[in-house]
Tab-separated table of C-alpha atoms in Angstrom:
chain	number	residue	atom	x	y	z
Q	198	MET	CA	0.000	0.000	0.000
Q	199	ILE	CA	2.796	2.407	0.947
Q	200	ALA	CA	4.720	1.481	-2.169
Q	201	ALA	CA	1.640	2.098	-4.324
Q	202	LEU	CA	1.065	5.475	-2.703
Q	203	ALA	CA	4.683	6.455	-3.242
Q	204	LEU	CA	4.429	5.446	-6.894
Q	205	PHE	CA	1.249	7.486	-7.294
Q	206	LEU	CA	2.796	10.574	-5.728
Q	207	SER	CA	5.903	10.167	-7.836
Q	208	SER	CA	3.839	9.842	-11.014
Q	209	ALA	CA	1.724	12.868	-10.086
Q	210	GLY	CA	4.836	14.934	-9.484
Q	211	ALA	CA	6.343	13.849	-12.785
Q	212	LEU	CA	3.116	14.701	-14.608
Q	213	LYS	CA	3.064	18.174	-13.045
Q	214	ALA	CA	6.676	18.767	-14.034
Q	215	GLN	CA	5.953	17.676	-17.591
Q	216	THR	CA	2.814	19.708	-18.116
Q	217	LEU	CA	3.287	23.010	-16.317
Q	218	PRO	CA	5.547	25.524	-18.059
Q	219	ASP	CA	8.648	26.604	-16.207
Q	220	GLN	CA	7.877	29.644	-14.058
Q	221	LYS	CA	11.035	31.423	-15.142
Q	222	GLU	CA	10.157	30.967	-18.800
Q	223	THR	CA	6.597	32.183	-18.243
Q	224	LEU	CA	7.847	35.271	-16.436
Q	225	LYS	CA	10.448	35.873	-19.118
Q	226	THR	CA	7.721	35.839	-21.760
Q	227	LEU	CA	5.518	38.224	-19.800
Q	228	ILE	CA	8.369	40.658	-19.215
Q	229	LYS	CA	9.309	40.556	-22.896
Q	230	VAL	CA	5.732	41.280	-24.017
Q	231	ASN	CA	5.303	44.067	-21.497
Q	232	ASP	CA	8.708	45.589	-22.262
Q	233	PHE	CA	7.732	45.779	-25.929
Q	234	TYR	CA	4.573	47.655	-25.043
Q	235	MET	CA	6.253	50.083	-22.643
Q	236	LYS	CA	9.105	50.735	-25.076
Q	237	ASN	CA	6.602	51.667	-27.769
Q	238	ASN	CA	4.471	53.700	-25.359
Q	239	PRO	CA	7.042	55.437	-23.163
Q	240	ASP	CA	4.688	58.275	-22.175
Q	241	CYS	CA	1.648	56.792	-20.461
Q	242	ARG	CA	-0.106	60.165	-20.644
Q	243	GLN	CA	-0.263	60.270	-24.428
Q	244	PRO	CA	-3.788	59.911	-25.857
Q	245	SER	CA	-4.709	57.289	-28.418
Q	246	TYR	CA	-5.453	58.328	-31.954
Q	247	VAL	CA	-7.637	55.970	-33.959
Q	248	ASN	CA	-9.778	58.116	-36.263
Q	249	LYS	CA	-10.059	60.601	-33.414
Q	250	MET	CA	-8.128	61.558	-30.288
Q	251	ARG	CA	-9.033	59.671	-27.116
Q	252	PRO	CA	-7.641	60.176	-23.603
Q	253	SER	CA	-5.347	57.458	-22.330
Q	254	ASN	CA	-7.679	56.311	-19.542
Q	255	ILE	CA	-10.267	54.803	-21.885
Q	256	TRP	CA	-11.206	51.137	-21.512
Q	257	THR	CA	-8.514	49.814	-23.832
Q	258	ARG	CA	-5.775	51.283	-21.657
Q	259	THR	CA	-7.536	50.186	-18.485
Q	260	ILE	CA	-7.302	46.569	-19.623
Q	261	TYR	CA	-3.585	47.024	-20.156
Q	262	TYR	CA	-3.164	48.321	-16.617
Q	263	GLU	CA	-5.205	45.451	-15.224
Q	264	GLY	CA	-2.657	43.162	-16.851
Q	265	LEU	CA	0.296	45.246	-15.714
Q	266	LEU	CA	-0.845	45.168	-12.081
Q	267	ALA	CA	-1.359	41.413	-12.367
Q	268	LEU	CA	2.246	41.152	-13.547
Q	269	TYR	CA	3.273	43.400	-10.656
Q	270	THR	CA	1.807	40.871	-8.179
Q	271	ILE	CA	4.312	38.245	-9.322
Q	272	TYR	CA	7.186	40.540	-10.331
Q	273	PRO	CA	7.020	43.831	-8.422
Q	274	ASP	CA	9.311	45.905	-10.592
Q	275	GLU	CA	9.202	49.535	-9.440
Q	276	LYS	CA	8.928	50.790	-13.016
Q	277	TYR	CA	5.587	49.000	-13.378
Q	278	TYR	CA	4.210	50.750	-10.314
Q	279	GLN	CA	5.500	54.124	-11.473
Q	280	TYR	CA	4.052	53.617	-14.959
Q	281	ALA	CA	0.633	52.924	-13.441
Q	282	TYR	CA	0.859	55.706	-10.868
Q	283	GLU	CA	1.866	58.335	-13.416
Q	284	TRP	CA	-1.040	57.289	-15.625
Q	285	GLY	CA	-3.625	57.655	-12.882
Q	286	ASP	CA	-2.078	60.816	-11.482
Q	287	PHE	CA	-2.058	62.503	-14.900
Q	288	HIS	CA	-5.806	61.902	-15.118
Q	289	ASN	CA	-6.314	63.151	-11.538
Q	290	TRP	CA	-7.590	59.648	-10.758
Q	291	ASN	CA	-10.769	60.648	-12.567
Q	292	MET	CA	-12.934	59.134	-15.253
Q	293	VAL	CA	-12.627	59.708	-18.989
Q	294	ARG	CA	-12.717	63.435	-19.852
Q	295	GLN	CA	-12.552	64.266	-16.126
Q	296	GLU	CA	-16.221	63.404	-15.693
Q	297	THR	CA	-17.011	62.159	-12.201
Q	298	TRP	CA	-20.587	61.541	-13.287
Q	299	THR	CA	-20.284	59.176	-16.218
Q	300	ARG	CA	-22.776	56.340	-16.569
Q	301	HIS	CA	-20.972	54.650	-19.481
Q	302	ALA	CA	-19.093	51.577	-18.306
Q	303	ASP	CA	-16.240	52.089	-20.768
Q	304	ASN	CA	-15.608	55.468	-19.162
Q	305	TYR	CA	-15.491	54.244	-15.567
Q	306	ALA	CA	-13.612	51.013	-16.274
Q	307	CYS	CA	-10.515	52.769	-14.919
Q	308	THR	CA	-12.173	52.761	-11.478
Q	309	GLN	CA	-11.015	49.205	-10.811
Q	310	VAL	CA	-7.382	50.067	-11.516
Q	311	TYR	CA	-7.573	53.168	-9.328
Q	312	ILE	CA	-8.866	51.044	-6.445
Q	313	ASP	CA	-6.012	48.573	-6.917
Q	314	MET	CA	-3.568	51.463	-6.859
Q	315	TYR	CA	-5.185	52.822	-3.698
Q	316	ASN	CA	-4.644	49.432	-2.068
Q	317	LEU	CA	-0.948	49.750	-2.924
Q	318	CYS	CA	-0.751	53.395	-1.851
Q	319	PRO	CA	-3.718	54.471	0.316
Q	320	ASP	CA	-3.902	58.127	-0.611
Q	321	PRO	CA	-7.518	59.381	-0.305
Q	322	GLU	CA	-7.121	61.425	-3.487
Q	323	VAL	CA	-6.550	58.246	-5.490
Q	324	LEU	CA	-9.966	56.987	-4.392
Q	325	ARG	CA	-12.021	60.186	-4.342
Q	326	HIS	CA	-13.361	60.324	-7.891
Q	327	ALA	CA	-13.759	56.562	-8.224
Q	328	LYS	CA	-15.903	56.425	-5.107
Q	329	ALA	CA	-17.917	59.477	-6.123
Q	330	ASN	CA	-18.732	58.023	-9.536
Q	331	LEU	CA	-19.703	54.623	-8.158
Q	332	ASN	CA	-21.819	56.281	-5.466
Q	333	MET	CA	-23.624	58.286	-8.131
Q	334	LEU	CA	-24.422	55.052	-9.963
Q	335	LEU	CA	-25.708	53.223	-6.912
Q	336	ASN	CA	-27.691	56.209	-5.613
Q	337	THR	CA	-29.663	56.507	-8.853
Q	338	PRO	CA	-32.223	53.907	-9.942
Q	339	GLN	CA	-30.958	52.871	-13.374
Q	340	VAL	CA	-29.889	49.233	-13.701
Q	341	ASN	CA	-30.304	48.868	-17.467
Q	342	GLU	CA	-27.073	50.479	-18.676
Q	343	TRP	CA	-24.829	47.476	-19.369
Q	344	THR	CA	-26.446	46.971	-22.747
Q	345	TRP	CA	-23.446	45.157	-24.243
Q	346	ILE	CA	-21.683	42.342	-22.448
Q	347	ASP	CA	-18.241	43.974	-22.593
Q	348	ALA	CA	-19.664	46.452	-20.067
Q	349	ILE	CA	-19.868	43.706	-17.452
Q	350	GLN	CA	-16.074	43.553	-17.353
Q	351	MET	CA	-15.685	47.310	-17.618
Q	352	GLY	CA	-18.160	48.090	-14.854
Q	353	MET	CA	-18.745	45.234	-12.431
Q	354	PRO	CA	-15.293	44.642	-10.865
Q	355	GLY	CA	-15.134	48.260	-9.682
Q	356	PHE	CA	-18.262	47.749	-7.593
Q	357	ALA	CA	-16.856	44.514	-6.159
Q	358	LYS	CA	-13.540	46.117	-5.269
Q	359	MET	CA	-15.200	49.130	-3.640
Q	360	GLY	CA	-17.511	46.856	-1.687
Q	361	LYS	CA	-14.567	44.897	-0.354
Q	362	LEU	CA	-12.611	48.038	0.452
Q	363	THR	CA	-15.436	49.775	2.320
Q	364	GLY	CA	-17.228	46.717	3.685
Q	365	GLU	CA	-20.508	48.150	2.423
Q	366	GLN	CA	-23.044	45.717	0.967
Q	367	LYS	CA	-24.662	48.391	-1.203
Q	368	TYR	CA	-21.931	48.075	-3.839
Q	369	PHE	CA	-22.487	44.326	-4.113
Q	370	ASP	CA	-26.250	44.838	-4.340
Q	371	LYS	CA	-26.016	47.385	-7.152
Q	372	MET	CA	-23.633	45.342	-9.261
Q	373	TRP	CA	-25.934	42.325	-8.952
Q	374	GLN	CA	-28.940	44.371	-10.048
Q	375	MET	CA	-27.075	45.624	-13.124
Q	376	TYR	CA	-25.636	42.198	-13.923
Q	377	GLU	CA	-29.003	40.497	-13.460
Q	378	TYR	CA	-30.680	42.929	-15.846
Q	379	THR	CA	-28.141	42.264	-18.608
Q	380	ARG	CA	-28.168	38.541	-17.927
Q	381	ASN	CA	-31.910	37.970	-17.695
Q	382	GLN	CA	-33.850	40.953	-19.092
Q	383	LEU	CA	-31.929	42.893	-21.751
Q	384	GLY	CA	-33.466	42.370	-25.182
Q	385	GLY	CA	-36.447	40.575	-23.664
Q	386	ASN	CA	-34.832	37.405	-22.380
Q	387	GLY	CA	-31.350	38.508	-21.390
Q	388	MET	CA	-27.953	37.999	-22.988
Q	389	PHE	CA	-26.974	34.717	-21.315
Q	390	ASN	CA	-28.148	31.638	-23.210
Q	391	LEU	CA	-28.116	28.996	-20.484
Q	392	LYS	CA	-28.732	26.255	-23.047
Q	393	ASP	CA	-25.396	26.934	-24.754
Q	394	GLY	CA	-23.666	28.409	-21.698
Q	395	LEU	CA	-22.562	31.481	-23.663
Q	396	TRP	CA	-23.533	35.132	-24.107
Q	397	TRP	CA	-24.882	37.079	-27.050
Q	398	ARG	CA	-22.878	40.282	-27.334
Q	399	ASP	CA	-25.909	42.616	-27.308
Q	400	ALA	CA	-29.552	42.639	-28.348
Q	401	ASP	CA	-28.578	42.919	-32.032
Q	402	PHE	CA	-27.345	39.332	-31.876
Q	403	ASP	CA	-30.366	37.787	-30.158
Q	404	PRO	CA	-32.193	35.138	-32.177
Q	405	PRO	CA	-33.304	35.099	-34.905
Q	406	TYR	CA	-29.812	36.448	-35.747
Q	407	LYS	CA	-27.633	33.583	-36.960
Q	408	GLU	CA	-24.081	33.019	-38.092
Q	409	PRO	CA	-23.476	31.793	-41.672
Q	410	ASN	CA	-23.531	28.170	-40.486
Q	411	GLY	CA	-26.915	28.631	-38.777
Q	412	GLU	CA	-25.564	28.782	-35.218
Q	413	ASP	CA	-26.052	31.586	-32.730
Q	414	CYS	CA	-23.378	34.299	-32.734
Q	415	TYR	CA	-21.170	34.065	-29.661
Q	416	TRP	CA	-18.283	36.470	-30.025
Q	417	SER	CA	-15.134	35.168	-28.406
Q	418	ARG	CA	-13.787	38.296	-26.733
Q	419	GLY	CA	-17.234	39.389	-25.591
Q	420	ASN	CA	-17.608	36.108	-23.741
Q	421	GLY	CA	-14.064	36.557	-22.494
Q	422	TRP	CA	-15.008	39.893	-20.938
Q	423	VAL	CA	-17.840	38.299	-18.971
Q	424	TYR	CA	-15.666	35.352	-17.938
Q	425	ALA	CA	-12.932	37.696	-16.691
Q	426	ALA	CA	-15.464	39.866	-14.855
Q	427	LEU	CA	-16.861	36.869	-12.997
Q	428	LEU	CA	-13.490	35.830	-11.620
Q	429	ARG	CA	-12.540	39.411	-10.788
Q	430	VAL	CA	-15.757	39.727	-8.792
Q	431	LEU	CA	-15.339	36.349	-7.098
Q	432	ASP	CA	-11.819	37.407	-6.113
Q	433	GLU	CA	-13.296	40.297	-4.105
Q	434	ILE	CA	-16.673	39.413	-2.631
Q	435	PRO	CA	-16.906	37.552	0.698
Q	436	ALA	CA	-17.751	33.868	0.936
Q	437	ASN	CA	-21.206	34.635	2.324
Q	438	GLU	CA	-22.168	37.296	-0.226
Q	439	THR	CA	-25.793	36.788	-1.254
Q	440	HIS	CA	-25.139	36.126	-4.932
Q	441	ARG	CA	-21.716	34.500	-4.773
Q	442	GLN	CA	-23.103	31.105	-5.760
Q	443	ASP	CA	-24.963	32.652	-8.697
Q	444	TYR	CA	-21.681	34.034	-10.044
Q	445	ILE	CA	-19.979	30.693	-9.450
Q	446	ASN	CA	-22.747	28.847	-11.291
Q	447	ASP	CA	-22.387	31.142	-14.311
Q	448	PHE	CA	-18.601	30.751	-14.222
Q	449	LEU	CA	-18.903	26.957	-14.189
Q	450	THR	CA	-21.514	26.942	-16.949
Q	451	MET	CA	-19.326	29.109	-19.145
Q	452	SER	CA	-16.234	27.019	-18.394
Q	453	LYS	CA	-17.921	23.861	-19.629
Q	454	ALA	CA	-19.161	25.585	-22.784
Q	455	LEU	CA	-15.797	27.164	-23.554
Q	456	LYS	CA	-13.923	23.914	-23.041
Q	457	ALA	CA	-16.185	22.289	-25.624
Q	458	CYS	CA	-15.372	24.776	-28.403
Q	459	GLN	CA	-11.593	25.084	-28.105
Q	460	ARG	CA	-9.764	24.664	-31.399
Q	461	GLU	CA	-7.445	21.720	-31.962
Q	462	ASP	CA	-4.453	24.075	-32.008
Q	463	GLY	CA	-5.330	25.471	-28.559
Q	464	PHE	CA	-6.803	28.824	-29.593
Q	465	TRP	CA	-10.456	29.806	-29.808
Q	466	ASN	CA	-12.115	31.199	-32.932
Q	467	VAL	CA	-13.572	34.707	-32.936
Q	468	SER	CA	-16.970	33.066	-33.486
Q	469	LEU	CA	-17.237	30.349	-30.886
Q	470	HIS	CA	-19.875	28.271	-32.696
Q	471	ASP	CA	-18.964	29.056	-36.307
Q	472	PRO	CA	-15.337	28.395	-37.258
Q	473	SER	CA	-16.168	29.279	-40.854
Q	474	ASN	CA	-16.988	32.921	-40.045
Q	475	PHE	CA	-13.554	34.570	-39.964
Q	476	GLY	CA	-12.197	31.465	-38.306
Q	477	GLY	CA	-8.613	31.255	-37.136
Q	478	LYS	CA	-6.363	31.874	-34.186
Q	479	GLU	CA	-7.322	34.839	-31.989
Q	480	LEU	CA	-5.384	35.939	-28.937
Q	481	THR	CA	-7.633	38.183	-26.846
Q	482	GLY	CA	-10.516	35.784	-26.334
Q	483	THR	CA	-8.056	32.930	-25.857
Q	484	SER	CA	-6.120	34.921	-23.249
Q	485	LEU	CA	-9.252	35.733	-21.268
Q	486	PHE	CA	-10.345	32.099	-21.282
Q	487	VAL	CA	-6.906	31.015	-20.064
Q	488	TYR	CA	-7.072	33.705	-17.396
Q	489	GLY	CA	-10.420	32.427	-16.159
Q	490	MET	CA	-9.707	28.716	-16.313
Q	491	ALA	CA	-6.294	29.001	-14.664
Q	492	TRP	CA	-7.842	31.084	-11.893
Q	493	GLY	CA	-10.653	28.556	-11.538
Q	494	ILE	CA	-8.187	25.692	-11.191
Q	495	ARG	CA	-6.062	27.578	-8.676
Q	496	ASN	CA	-9.094	28.453	-6.565
Q	497	GLY	CA	-10.591	24.974	-6.597
Q	498	LEU	CA	-13.638	25.745	-8.736
Q	499	LEU	CA	-12.493	23.795	-11.789
Q	500	ASP	CA	-11.209	20.234	-11.762
Q	501	ARG	CA	-7.470	20.337	-12.371
Q	502	ASN	CA	-7.323	17.074	-14.322
Q	503	GLU	CA	-10.120	18.181	-16.637
Q	504	TYR	CA	-9.167	21.797	-17.255
Q	505	LEU	CA	-5.395	21.963	-16.935
Q	506	PRO	CA	-4.853	20.315	-20.356
Q	507	VAL	CA	-7.194	22.913	-21.897
Q	508	VAL	CA	-5.332	25.782	-20.251
Q	509	LEU	CA	-1.872	24.545	-21.106
Q	510	LYS	CA	-2.789	23.746	-24.689
Q	511	ALA	CA	-4.000	27.328	-25.115
Q	512	TRP	CA	-1.129	28.994	-23.267
Q	513	ASN	CA	1.557	27.004	-25.066
Q	514	ALA	CA	-0.101	27.787	-28.405
Q	515	MET	CA	-0.128	31.520	-27.684
Q	516	VAL	CA	3.503	31.572	-26.597
Q	517	LYS	CA	4.600	29.514	-29.583
Q	518	ASP	CA	2.433	31.017	-32.326
Q	519	ALA	CA	1.533	34.585	-31.271
Q	520	VAL	CA	4.503	36.027	-29.360
Q	521	HIS	CA	7.061	37.538	-31.718
Q	522	PRO	CA	10.760	37.364	-30.776
Q	523	ASN	CA	10.688	41.057	-29.847
Q	524	GLY	CA	7.534	40.732	-27.687
Q	525	TYR	CA	4.975	41.934	-30.230
Q	526	LEU	CA	1.701	39.993	-30.082
Q	527	GLY	CA	0.112	38.598	-33.202
Q	528	TYR	CA	-3.429	37.327	-33.769
Q	529	VAL	CA	-5.028	40.198	-31.832
Q	530	GLN	CA	-8.467	41.157	-33.118
Q	531	GLY	CA	-8.967	44.906	-33.030
Q	532	THR	CA	-11.892	46.660	-31.406
Q	533	GLY	CA	-15.425	45.818	-32.459
Q	534	LYS	CA	-18.267	43.598	-31.417
Q	535	GLU	CA	-18.415	40.618	-33.769
Q	536	PRO	CA	-16.266	38.228	-35.816
Q	537	LYS	CA	-15.949	40.428	-38.908
Q	538	ASP	CA	-14.542	43.426	-37.009
Q	539	GLY	CA	-10.829	44.109	-36.827
Q	540	GLN	CA	-10.040	41.639	-39.588
Q	541	PRO	CA	-7.767	40.256	-40.866
Q	542	VAL	CA	-6.304	38.708	-37.721
Q	543	THR	CA	-2.887	37.255	-38.503
Q	544	TYR	CA	0.549	36.774	-36.985
Q	545	ASP	CA	1.697	40.127	-38.383
Q	546	SER	CA	-1.556	42.101	-38.317
Q	547	LYS	CA	-1.773	45.256	-36.214
Q	548	PRO	CA	-4.926	45.957	-34.213
Q	549	ASP	CA	-6.285	49.492	-34.087
Q	550	PHE	CA	-5.330	49.816	-30.393
Q	551	ASP	CA	-2.107	48.239	-29.155
Q	552	ASP	CA	-2.904	48.129	-25.444
Q	553	PHE	CA	-5.794	45.848	-24.521
Q	554	GLY	CA	-4.354	42.750	-26.232
Q	555	THR	CA	-1.225	43.069	-24.123
Q	556	GLY	CA	-3.360	43.450	-21.005
Q	557	CYS	CA	-5.327	40.286	-21.770
Q	558	PHE	CA	-2.114	38.331	-22.331
Q	559	LEU	CA	-0.557	39.602	-19.073
Q	560	LEU	CA	-3.671	38.590	-17.136
Q	561	ALA	CA	-3.493	35.085	-18.583
Q	562	GLY	CA	0.227	34.636	-18.060
Q	563	SER	CA	0.148	35.886	-14.489
Q	564	GLU	CA	-2.404	33.205	-13.618
Q	565	ILE	CA	-0.365	30.549	-15.414
Q	566	TYR	CA	2.609	31.604	-13.286
Q	567	LYS	CA	0.551	31.254	-10.095
Q	568	LEU	CA	-0.526	27.711	-10.988
Q	569	GLN	CA	2.843	26.325	-9.965
């Protein structure tokens, strides 16, 4: 019996060593990708110009800083902290266009990064505008403003983080009300199709809308935004929070559905149920799914034996096929809301914004690193 147990433990250890990437190599890849971005964007204050000028605290940049702070948790290089601090400080720790009264989730996505920075450096000024904007949202009755599923990731984690920071249930209550509306009521029946375990991007893609192959349209990155939001909320809310199990149930339902539609090469298509509609490797959705599944494994929500092969297949494919020698990321779909947007998506293609793809990749890689 003892000999059998020893053999089992030895085999398990060997399997782990064979399947998990070396931590040093994972970190090396993350640093290389982030260094490329910072080298090409040395001034974090500079606005983005894609058809028009946009301030640098829009949602695309917020996603990058989410990834950067995730990298900072495993490799606390001072330059990462300074790069994030200078960004927030330049914007006076305020929302897009200095509006502390914005209701648009894209414009208050930066709230969640500001709260993370406050936790690193508890200066009341860092938190002032973020708290004021969230308080405005929860003290007014509207719950029907996350009308596209990307908004769940842009808006919901800020409420969760503020609720944890203040200990006030009202933030958790408001985010549930807004999430529940998008999930169950938007467009008549909600955006979450429980039968398929995936989300329509917005009411424009509700049935009878179909993909060319007759399937429903489930946009990869849109589903990735929801998946990431769920784990970022679960990371913050207490174990006894009223709706914690509801979030867990949705996370598990999505995990099963996503596992079923992974490509043979490890990536996911931009259209999760129609590989013929602009099919091919795509990094942002894939990164967000890796982020979620790796987190789920690490936190005991997903079975390691079932999901680790999925995660590693995807991560290894991204590192091998999408990361250029200089750290540039290929196969990043640009901004949009459906498979045809931001095409073509190739190894050498350049998305319209160069920040959010890096952020998604850093989120994924930081969780892979923590799996050790």
